[in-house]
PDB file of C-alpha atoms and ligand atoms in Angstrom:
ATOM      1  CA  MET A  51       7.080  37.948   6.700  1.00 65.00           C
ATOM      2  CA  LYS A  52       6.095  34.316   5.177  1.00 82.00           C
ATOM      3  CA  LYS A  53       8.000  32.551   2.947  1.00 95.00           C
ATOM      4  CA  GLN A  54       6.210  31.844  -0.815  1.00 97.00           C
ATOM      5  CA  VAL A  55       6.720  28.725  -2.021  1.00 98.00           C
ATOM      6  CA  ILE A  56       4.002  28.115  -4.421  1.00 98.00           C
ATOM      7  CA  ASP A  57       3.566  30.960  -6.876  1.00 98.00           C
ATOM      8  CA  VAL A  58       0.922  29.761 -10.094  1.00 98.00           C
ATOM      9  CA  ASN A  59       0.554  32.482 -12.727  1.00 98.00           C
ATOM     10  CA  GLN A  60      -2.401  32.269 -15.209  1.00 98.00           C
ATOM     11  CA  ILE A  61      -2.200  28.717 -16.138  1.00 98.00           C
ATOM     12  CA  THR A  62      -4.249  27.151 -18.693  1.00 98.00           C
ATOM     13  CA  LYS A  63      -4.379  23.350 -19.567  1.00 98.00           C
ATOM     14  CA  GLN A  64      -6.124  22.464 -22.547  1.00 96.00           C
ATOM     15  CA  VAL A  65      -6.614  18.650 -23.522  1.00 93.00           C
ATOM     16  CA  ALA A  66      -7.558  16.454 -26.856  1.00 88.00           C
ATOM     17  CA  ALA A  67     -11.027  15.997 -26.849  1.00 79.00           C
ATOM     18  CA  ASN A  68     -11.995  12.899 -29.164  1.00 76.00           C
ATOM     19  CA  GLY A  69     -13.574  13.465 -32.311  1.00 73.00           C
ATOM     20  CA  LYS A  70     -12.632  17.001 -32.283  1.00 71.00           C
ATOM     21  CA  HIS A  71     -10.085  19.166 -34.224  1.00 77.00           C
ATOM     22  CA  ALA A  72      -9.926  21.918 -31.785  1.00 85.00           C
ATOM     23  CA  PRO A  73      -8.393  21.007 -28.026  1.00 90.00           C
ATOM     24  CA  VAL A  74     -11.148  21.940 -25.094  1.00 92.00           C
ATOM     25  CA  GLU A  75      -9.684  24.411 -22.611  1.00 95.00           C
ATOM     26  CA  ILE A  76     -10.023  22.796 -19.130  1.00 96.00           C
ATOM     27  CA  LEU A  77      -8.252  25.159 -17.013  1.00 98.00           C
ATOM     28  CA  HIS A  78      -8.779  28.541 -17.629  1.00 98.00           C
ATOM     29  CA  GLY A  79      -6.449  31.382 -16.672  1.00 97.00           C
ATOM     30  CA  ILE A  80      -5.553  30.673 -12.757  1.00 98.00           C
ATOM     31  CA  SER A  81      -3.616  32.076 -10.675  1.00 98.00           C
ATOM     32  CA  LEU A  82      -2.991  31.903  -6.791  1.00 97.00           C
ATOM     33  CA  GLN A  83      -0.120  31.804  -4.212  1.00 97.00           C
ATOM     34  CA  ALA A  84       0.743  29.803  -0.992  1.00 98.00           C
ATOM     35  CA  ASN A  85       3.099  30.183   1.887  1.00 98.00           C
ATOM     36  CA  ALA A  86       5.208  28.113   4.540  1.00 98.00           C
ATOM     37  CA  GLY A  87       2.895  26.428   6.682  1.00 98.00           C
ATOM     38  CA  GLU A  88       0.168  27.659   4.763  1.00 98.00           C
ATOM     39  CA  PHE A  89      -3.151  25.252   4.628  1.00 98.00           C
ATOM     40  CA  LEU A  90      -5.184  25.592   1.226  1.00 98.00           C
ATOM     41  CA  SER A  91      -8.129  23.968   0.204  1.00 98.00           C
ATOM     42  CA  ILE A  92      -9.457  23.708  -3.173  1.00 98.00           C
ATOM     43  CA  VAL A  93     -13.608  22.820  -3.566  1.00 97.00           C
ATOM     44  CA  GLY A  94     -15.567  22.774  -5.759  1.00 97.00           C
ATOM     45  CA  PRO A  95     -18.172  20.645  -7.936  1.00 95.00           C
ATOM     46  CA  SER A  96     -17.148  17.307  -9.273  1.00 95.00           C
ATOM     47  CA  GLY A  97     -15.674  17.799 -13.034  1.00 96.00           C
ATOM     48  CA  ALA A  98     -14.800  21.509 -12.151  1.00 97.00           C
ATOM     49  CA  GLY A  99     -11.091  21.097 -12.627  1.00 97.00           C
ATOM     50  CA  LYS A 100      -9.646  20.074  -8.926  1.00 97.00           C
ATOM     51  CA  SER A 101      -7.826  17.265 -10.044  1.00 96.00           C
ATOM     52  CA  THR A 102      -6.392  19.332 -13.308  1.00 97.00           C
ATOM     53  CA  LEU A 103      -5.594  22.393 -11.061  1.00 98.00           C
ATOM     54  CA  LEU A 104      -3.594  20.090  -8.517  1.00 97.00           C
ATOM     55  CA  ASN A 105      -1.796  18.402 -11.223  1.00 96.00           C
ATOM     56  CA  ALA A 106      -0.885  21.066 -13.130  1.00 97.00           C
ATOM     57  CA  MET A 107       0.073  22.951  -9.973  1.00 97.00           C
ATOM     58  CA  SER A 108       2.153  20.022  -8.785  1.00 95.00           C
ATOM     59  CA  GLY A 109       4.674  19.423 -11.511  1.00 94.00           C
ATOM     60  CA  LEU A 110       2.838  16.559 -12.158  1.00 92.00           C
ATOM     61  CA  SER A 111       1.158  17.310 -15.894  1.00 95.00           C
ATOM     62  CA  LYS A 112       2.649  20.719 -17.851  1.00 96.00           C
ATOM     63  CA  PRO A 113       0.135  23.272 -17.894  1.00 98.00           C
ATOM     64  CA  THR A 114      -0.871  24.468 -21.416  1.00 97.00           C
ATOM     65  CA  SER A 115       0.131  28.338 -20.908  1.00 98.00           C
ATOM     66  CA  GLY A 116       1.160  30.106 -17.677  1.00 98.00           C
ATOM     67  CA  GLU A 117       3.745  29.578 -14.847  1.00 98.00           C
ATOM     68  CA  VAL A 118       4.266  27.466 -12.052  1.00 98.00           C
ATOM     69  CA  HIS A 119       6.873  27.806  -9.326  1.00 98.00           C
ATOM     70  CA  LEU A 120       7.442  25.871  -6.381  1.00 98.00           C
ATOM     71  CA  LEU A 121      10.203  26.549  -3.657  1.00 97.00           C
ATOM     72  CA  GLY A 122      11.049  28.925  -6.276  1.00 96.00           C
ATOM     73  CA  GLN A 123      11.645  26.598  -9.397  1.00 96.00           C
ATOM     74  CA  ASP A 124      10.178  25.873 -12.394  1.00 97.00           C
ATOM     75  CA  PRO A 125       9.513  22.195 -12.164  1.00 95.00           C
ATOM     76  CA  TYR A 126       8.709  21.971 -15.890  1.00 96.00           C
ATOM     77  CA  ARG A 127      11.714  23.756 -17.013  1.00 96.00           C
ATOM     78  CA  LEU A 128      14.240  21.214 -14.802  1.00 95.00           C
ATOM     79  CA  ARG A 129      15.719  18.173 -17.089  1.00 93.00           C
ATOM     80  CA  ALA A 130      13.678  15.322 -16.372  1.00 90.00           C
ATOM     81  CA  SER A 131      16.399  13.709 -13.840  1.00 90.00           C
ATOM     82  CA  GLN A 132      16.297  16.905 -11.829  1.00 93.00           C
ATOM     83  CA  ALA A 133      12.739  17.716 -11.636  1.00 91.00           C
ATOM     84  CA  ALA A 134      12.512  13.658 -10.556  1.00 88.00           C
ATOM     85  CA  GLU A 135      14.964  14.433  -7.605  1.00 89.00           C
ATOM     86  CA  PHE A 136      13.328  17.463  -6.855  1.00 92.00           C
ATOM     87  CA  ARG A 137       9.534  16.051  -6.669  1.00 89.00           C
ATOM     88  CA  ARG A 138      11.100  13.496  -4.499  1.00 87.00           C
ATOM     89  CA  LYS A 139      13.077  15.556  -2.396  1.00 88.00           C
ATOM     90  CA  GLN A 140      10.680  18.333  -1.614  1.00 94.00           C
ATOM     91  CA  ILE A 141       7.228  17.184  -3.076  1.00 95.00           C
ATOM     92  CA  GLY A 142       4.862  15.071  -1.922  1.00 94.00           C
ATOM     93  CA  PHE A 143       1.456  14.150  -3.200  1.00 94.00           C
ATOM     94  CA  ILE A 144      -1.715  12.124  -2.221  1.00 92.00           C
ATOM     95  CA  PHE A 145      -3.471  10.915  -5.241  1.00 89.00           C
ATOM     96  CA  GLN A 146      -7.314  10.734  -5.796  1.00 85.00           C
ATOM     97  CA  ASN A 147      -6.885   7.396  -6.853  1.00 86.00           C
ATOM     98  CA  TYR A 148      -3.897   6.670  -4.222  1.00 88.00           C
ATOM     99  CA  ASN A 149      -1.116   5.449  -7.037  1.00 91.00           C
ATOM    100  CA  LEU A 150      -0.100   2.449  -4.684  1.00 94.00           C
ATOM    101  CA  ILE A 151       1.717  -0.512  -6.121  1.00 94.00           C
ATOM    102  CA  PRO A 152      -0.518  -3.361  -5.827  1.00 92.00           C
ATOM    103  CA  ALA A 153       2.111  -5.958  -5.956  1.00 90.00           C
ATOM    104  CA  LEU A 154       3.626  -4.688  -3.105  1.00 94.00           C
ATOM    105  CA  PRO A 155       3.235  -4.973   0.666  1.00 96.00           C
ATOM    106  CA  ALA A 156       2.072  -1.931   2.262  1.00 97.00           C
ATOM    107  CA  PHE A 157       4.898  -1.193   3.962  1.00 97.00           C
ATOM    108  CA  ASP A 158       7.132  -1.415   0.662  1.00 96.00           C
ATOM    109  CA  ASN A 159       5.162   1.042  -0.697  1.00 96.00           C
ATOM    110  CA  ILE A 160       5.274   3.544   2.449  1.00 96.00           C
ATOM    111  CA  VAL A 161       8.423   3.435   2.204  1.00 95.00           C
ATOM    112  CA  LEU A 162       9.624   3.608  -1.566  1.00 92.00           C
ATOM    113  CA  PRO A 163      10.288   7.018  -1.826  1.00 87.00           C
ATOM    114  CA  LEU A 164      12.918   7.034   0.797  1.00 89.00           C
ATOM    115  CA  ARG A 165      14.334   4.065  -0.933  1.00 90.00           C
ATOM    116  CA  LEU A 166      14.501   5.738  -4.117  1.00 86.00           C
ATOM    117  CA  ALA A 167      16.009   8.792  -2.420  1.00 82.00           C
ATOM    118  CA  HIS A 168      18.424   6.352  -0.612  1.00 86.00           C
ATOM    119  CA  LYS A 169      17.191   7.332   2.956  1.00 87.00           C
ATOM    120  CA  ASN A 170      17.420   5.473   5.777  1.00 90.00           C
ATOM    121  CA  VAL A 171      14.090   3.441   6.680  1.00 92.00           C
ATOM    122  CA  ASP A 172      13.104   3.838  10.189  1.00 92.00           C
ATOM    123  CA  ARG A 173      10.783   0.960  10.336  1.00 94.00           C
ATOM    124  CA  GLN A 174      10.034   1.904  14.136  1.00 94.00           C
ATOM    125  CA  LYS A 175       8.919   5.543  12.900  1.00 92.00           C
ATOM    126  CA  VAL A 176       6.896   3.652   9.977  1.00 94.00           C
ATOM    127  CA  ALA A 177       4.942   1.340  12.657  1.00 95.00           C
ATOM    128  CA  ALA A 178       4.428   4.333  15.024  1.00 94.00           C
ATOM    129  CA  LEU A 179       2.939   6.254  12.246  1.00 92.00           C
ATOM    130  CA  LEU A 180       0.823   3.502  11.212  1.00 94.00           C
ATOM    131  CA  LYS A 181      -0.483   3.225  14.557  1.00 94.00           C
ATOM    132  CA  GLN A 182      -0.937   6.749  14.778  1.00 91.00           C
ATOM    133  CA  ILE A 183      -3.517   6.843  11.533  1.00 92.00           C
ATOM    134  CA  ASN A 184      -5.247   3.573  13.017  1.00 92.00           C
ATOM    135  CA  PHE A 185      -4.054   1.691  10.078  1.00 94.00           C
ATOM    136  CA  ALA A 186      -5.253  -1.923  11.528  1.00 93.00           C
ATOM    137  CA  ALA A 187      -4.242  -4.149   8.625  1.00 95.00           C
ATOM    138  CA  ASP A 188      -0.933  -5.966   8.536  1.00 96.00           C
ATOM    139  CA  PRO A 189       1.265  -3.930   6.446  1.00 96.00           C
ATOM    140  CA  SER A 190       3.193  -7.100   4.971  1.00 96.00           C
ATOM    141  CA  ASN A 191       0.006  -7.476   3.377  1.00 96.00           C
ATOM    142  CA  PHE A 192      -0.185  -6.883  -0.785  1.00 96.00           C
ATOM    143  CA  VAL A 193      -2.011  -3.516  -1.536  1.00 95.00           C
ATOM    144  CA  SER A 194      -4.006  -5.295  -3.781  1.00 93.00           C
ATOM    145  CA  ASN A 195      -5.765  -6.831  -0.685  1.00 94.00           C
ATOM    146  CA  LEU A 196      -6.481  -4.277   1.434  1.00 94.00           C
ATOM    147  CA  SER A 197      -9.871  -2.206   1.700  1.00 93.00           C
ATOM    148  CA  GLY A 198     -10.279   1.110  -0.024  1.00 92.00           C
ATOM    149  CA  GLY A 199      -9.642   3.195   3.245  1.00 92.00           C
ATOM    150  CA  GLU A 200      -6.596   0.942   3.966  1.00 94.00           C
ATOM    151  CA  GLN A 201      -5.263   1.914   0.701  1.00 93.00           C
ATOM    152  CA  GLN A 202      -5.886   5.508   1.289  1.00 93.00           C
ATOM    153  CA  LYS A 203      -3.931   5.064   4.557  1.00 94.00           C
ATOM    154  CA  VAL A 204      -0.925   3.650   2.955  1.00 95.00           C
ATOM    155  CA  ALA A 205      -0.661   6.587   0.587  1.00 93.00           C
ATOM    156  CA  ILE A 206      -0.897   8.773   3.232  1.00 93.00           C
ATOM    157  CA  ALA A 207       1.296   7.398   5.305  1.00 94.00           C
ATOM    158  CA  ARG A 208       4.180   6.823   2.275  1.00 93.00           C
ATOM    159  CA  VAL A 209       3.518  11.112   2.193  1.00 93.00           C
ATOM    160  CA  LEU A 210       3.746  11.382   5.588  1.00 91.00           C
ATOM    161  CA  VAL A 211       7.363   9.461   6.046  1.00 90.00           C
ATOM    162  CA  ALA A 212       9.000  11.507   3.043  1.00 89.00           C
ATOM    163  CA  ASN A 213       9.828  15.049   4.929  1.00 88.00           C
ATOM    164  CA  SER A 214       8.487  17.095   1.916  1.00 93.00           C
ATOM    165  CA  ARG A 215       8.064  20.789   2.044  1.00 96.00           C
ATOM    166  CA  ILE A 216       5.024  20.951  -0.236  1.00 98.00           C
ATOM    167  CA  ILE A 217       1.880  18.290  -0.121  1.00 97.00           C
ATOM    168  CA  PHE A 218      -0.502  17.975  -2.456  1.00 97.00           C
ATOM    169  CA  ALA A 219      -3.447  15.898  -1.561  1.00 96.00           C
ATOM    170  CA  ASP A 220      -6.359  14.908  -3.943  1.00 95.00           C
ATOM    171  CA  GLU A 221      -9.631  13.913  -1.509  1.00 93.00           C
ATOM    172  CA  PRO A 222      -6.841  12.492   0.586  1.00 91.00           C
ATOM    173  CA  THR A 223      -9.771  11.520   3.024  1.00 91.00           C
ATOM    174  CA  GLY A 224     -12.655  10.644   0.671  1.00 88.00           C
ATOM    175  CA  ALA A 225     -12.564   6.706   1.607  1.00 87.00           C
ATOM    176  CA  LEU A 226     -12.251   7.123   5.710  1.00 89.00           C
ATOM    177  CA  ASP A 227     -14.458   6.677   8.507  1.00 89.00           C
ATOM    178  CA  SER A 228     -14.950  10.247  10.434  1.00 91.00           C
ATOM    179  CA  ILE A 229     -12.764   9.251  13.145  1.00 90.00           C
ATOM    180  CA  SER A 230      -9.959   8.461  10.488  1.00 89.00           C
ATOM    181  CA  ARG A 231     -10.444  11.590   8.894  1.00 91.00           C
ATOM    182  CA  GLN A 232     -10.272  13.720  11.765  1.00 92.00           C
ATOM    183  CA  ILE A 233      -6.863  11.738  13.111  1.00 90.00           C
ATOM    184  CA  ILE A 234      -5.515  12.576   9.278  1.00 91.00           C
ATOM    185  CA  PHE A 235      -6.509  16.021   9.236  1.00 94.00           C
ATOM    186  CA  GLY A 236      -4.913  16.575  12.851  1.00 92.00           C
ATOM    187  CA  LEU A 237      -1.754  15.035  11.308  1.00 91.00           C
ATOM    188  CA  LEU A 238      -1.848  17.486   7.989  1.00 94.00           C
ATOM    189  CA  ARG A 239      -2.342  20.701  10.026  1.00 95.00           C
ATOM    190  CA  HIS A 240       0.555  19.523  12.647  1.00 93.00           C
ATOM    191  CA  LEU A 241       2.613  19.717   9.317  1.00 94.00           C
ATOM    192  CA  THR A 242       1.864  22.831   8.370  1.00 96.00           C
ATOM    193  CA  LYS A 243       2.402  23.985  11.807  1.00 96.00           C
ATOM    194  CA  GLN A 244       6.295  22.621  11.270  1.00 94.00           C
ATOM    195  CA  GLY A 245       6.012  24.791   8.194  1.00 96.00           C
ATOM    196  CA  ILE A 246       5.403  22.532   5.288  1.00 97.00           C
ATOM    197  CA  CYS A 247       2.627  24.222   2.752  1.00 98.00           C
ATOM    198  CA  ILE A 248      -0.454  21.434   2.018  1.00 98.00           C
ATOM    199  CA  VAL A 249      -2.886  22.087  -0.987  1.00 98.00           C
ATOM    200  CA  MET A 250      -5.629  19.902  -0.262  1.00 97.00           C
ATOM    201  CA  VAL A 251      -8.757  19.450  -2.696  1.00 97.00           C
ATOM    202  CA  THR A 252     -11.753  18.060  -0.730  1.00 96.00           C
ATOM    203  CA  HIS A 253     -15.658  17.512  -1.018  1.00 94.00           C
ATOM    204  CA  ASP A 254     -16.175  17.730   3.033  1.00 94.00           C
ATOM    205  CA  ILE A 255     -16.931  21.107   3.868  1.00 95.00           C
ATOM    206  CA  GLU A 256     -16.161  21.209   7.302  1.00 95.00           C
ATOM    207  CA  MET A 257     -12.507  19.855   6.692  1.00 96.00           C
ATOM    208  CA  ALA A 258     -12.050  22.638   4.180  1.00 97.00           C
ATOM    209  CA  ALA A 259     -13.666  25.507   6.947  1.00 98.00           C
ATOM    210  CA  ALA A 260     -10.567  23.981   9.138  1.00 97.00           C
ATOM    211  CA  THR A 261      -7.520  25.447   6.381  1.00 98.00           C
ATOM    212  CA  ASP A 262      -6.431  28.996   6.394  1.00 98.00           C
ATOM    213  CA  LYS A 263      -7.662  29.576   2.596  1.00 98.00           C
ATOM    214  CA  ALA A 264      -9.946  28.239   0.298  1.00 98.00           C
ATOM    215  CA  ILE A 265     -10.518  28.445  -3.044  1.00 98.00           C
ATOM    216  CA  THR A 266     -13.596  27.549  -4.893  1.00 97.00           C
ATOM    217  CA  LEU A 267     -13.658  26.487  -8.838  1.00 97.00           C
ATOM    218  CA  ARG A 268     -16.261  25.909 -11.080  1.00 96.00           C
ATOM    219  CA  ASP A 269     -15.961  25.250 -14.865  1.00 97.00           C
ATOM    220  CA  GLY A 270     -11.974  25.095 -14.582  1.00 98.00           C
ATOM    221  CA  ARG A 271     -12.501  28.868 -13.397  1.00 97.00           C
ATOM    222  CA  LEU A 272     -11.217  30.157  -9.969  1.00 97.00           C
ATOM    223  CA  GLU A 273     -14.048  31.832  -8.461  1.00 96.00           C
ATOM    224  CA  LYS A 274     -13.297  33.035  -4.990  1.00 95.00           C
ATOM    225  CA  VAL A 275     -10.179  32.742  -2.730  1.00 97.00           C
ATOM    226  CA  ILE A 276     -11.833  32.736   0.950  1.00 97.00           C
ATOM    227  CA  ASN A 277      -9.699  33.349   3.921  1.00 98.00           C
ATOM    228  CA  GLN A 278      -9.810  32.063   7.517  1.00 98.00           C
ATOM    229  CA  PRO A 279     -13.163  30.366   5.878  1.00 98.00           C
ATOM    230  CA  THR A 280     -16.269  29.092   7.803  1.00 98.00           C
ATOM    231  CA  ALA A 281     -18.483  26.447   6.745  1.00 97.00           C
ATOM    232  CA  GLU A 282     -21.125  29.109   5.839  1.00 96.00           C
ATOM    233  CA  ALA A 283     -19.044  30.940   3.427  1.00 96.00           C
ATOM    234  CA  LEU A 284     -17.915  27.753   1.471  1.00 96.00           C
ATOM    235  CA  PHE A 285     -21.726  26.659   1.631  1.00 95.00           C
ATOM    236  CA  GLN A 286     -22.809  29.737  -0.075  1.00 95.00           C
ATOM    237  CA  ALA A 287     -20.035  30.035  -2.223  1.00 93.00           C
ATOM    238  CA  LEU A 288     -20.669  26.974  -3.808  1.00 92.00           C
ATOM    239  CA  ASN A 289     -24.041  27.075  -3.859  1.00 90.00           C
ATOM    240  CA  GLU A 290     -23.885  30.414  -5.771  1.00 81.00           C
ATOM    241  CA  GLU A 291     -24.812  29.983  -9.670  1.00 60.00           C
ATOM    242  CA  GLY A 292     -21.390  32.196 -10.274  1.00 50.00           C
ATOM    243  CA  ARG A 293     -22.291  33.089 -13.622  1.00 46.00           C
TER     244      ARG A 293
HETATM  245  N1  LIG B 272      -7.209  14.305 -20.105  1.00 65.01           N
HETATM  246  C1  LIG B 272      -8.263  14.687 -20.285  1.00 65.01           C
HETATM  247  N2  LIG B 272      -9.208  14.216 -21.413  1.00 65.01           N
HETATM  248  C2  LIG B 272     -10.707  15.039 -21.231  1.00 65.01           C
HETATM  249  N3  LIG B 272     -11.074  15.593 -20.439  1.00 65.01           N
HETATM  250  C3  LIG B 272     -10.625  15.940 -19.439  1.00 65.01           C
HETATM  251  C4  LIG B 272      -9.308  15.095 -19.166  1.00 65.01           C
HETATM  252  N4  LIG B 272      -8.517  15.555 -18.096  1.00 65.01           N
HETATM  253  C5  LIG B 272     -10.026  16.271 -17.736  1.00 65.01           C
HETATM  254  N5  LIG B 272     -10.781  16.302 -18.405  1.00 65.01           N
HETATM  255  C6  LIG B 272     -12.160  16.980 -18.154  1.00 65.01           C
HETATM  256  O1  LIG B 272     -11.938  18.286 -17.517  1.00 65.01           O
HETATM  257  C7  LIG B 272     -13.014  18.201 -16.391  1.00 65.01           C
HETATM  258  C8  LIG B 272     -12.333  18.594 -15.002  1.00 65.01           C
HETATM  259  O2  LIG B 272     -11.666  16.910 -14.920  1.00 65.01           O
HETATM  260  P1  LIG B 272     -11.171  17.268 -13.242  1.00 65.01           P
HETATM  261  O3  LIG B 272     -10.705  15.302 -13.204  1.00 65.01           O
HETATM  262  O4  LIG B 272      -9.694  18.007 -13.055  1.00 65.01           O
HETATM  263  O5  LIG B 272     -12.270  17.529 -12.351  1.00 65.01           O
HETATM  264  P2  LIG B 272     -12.555  17.515 -10.648  1.00 65.01           P
HETATM  265  O6  LIG B 272     -12.743  18.946 -10.055  1.00 65.01           O
HETATM  266  O7  LIG B 272     -11.461  16.779  -9.933  1.00 65.01           O
HETATM  267  O8  LIG B 272     -13.751  16.442 -10.339  1.00 65.01           O
HETATM  268  P3  LIG B 272     -13.729  15.136  -8.972  1.00 65.01           P
HETATM  269  O9  LIG B 272     -14.166  16.027  -7.830  1.00 65.01           O
HETATM  270  O10 LIG B 272     -15.093  14.387  -9.826  1.00 65.01           O
HETATM  271  O11 LIG B 272     -12.882  14.494  -8.808  1.00 65.01           O
HETATM  272  C9  LIG B 272     -14.021  17.160 -16.566  1.00 65.01           C
HETATM  273  O12 LIG B 272     -14.921  17.386 -16.970  1.00 65.01           O
HETATM  274  C10 LIG B 272     -13.167  15.962 -16.927  1.00 65.01           C
HETATM  275  O13 LIG B 272     -13.969  14.846 -17.706  1.00 65.01           O
HETATM  276 MG1  LIG B 273     -10.556  15.261  -8.938  1.00 65.01          MG
END
């Protein structure tokens, strides 16, 4: 039997809305599970709540209600120091806005998690990885001087060197050309073959169709879970009114 590594149970998220007394609910009771080696995609229109869900299920932003377990642990019940260590060792995150440190060179951004975890930095491995993902810039360049696509590759490389057991990726290839997109997808797919679980938000139907399970979100609700999705099934699900 496959090992379950993500268990999300009836989570909601409420946020304080400007000028209103009552908080606004932007995620409504979402449940989902994922196993080691599984590649999940989350699709849905802009504003559907994809990033909010990813943040809540990855331990970054506590849901208002409901439960999250990653590798059997509730990340929101760990003490701050334990939670930080758990994330550093087990969980990778590729952010929609990259979350890089602009005042550091690309290389230092990539190896920062390794340094924080007191792991050895294998410069050759990093160089090989950068070559593999077609990173053409000089890794000693400051991130603030890189193009959007290059910055996205730095964010991807940072996760790829870290040996995480679960990777959350929020539109990881949105800024990339189609060749780079395919290379990155291939690398992520390769990681799932080694037992890593990946949850990826994407607007790219073709890419979602190449994952194992697609979840469609609309207005903060989980609409459909499509196993072995096809582009046609996804296209249809996303074009239905859903209400
Ligand atoms: N902190 C917040 N305060 C108020 N509203 C928020 C907050 N965070 C998210 N929202 C709202 O919740 C909804 C979902 O946002 P979210 O960023 O999760 O969407 P998304 O599906 O990731 O969209 P996109 O595809 O554009 O990235 C949006 O309407 C957004 O404006
Ligand atoms: Mg988003």
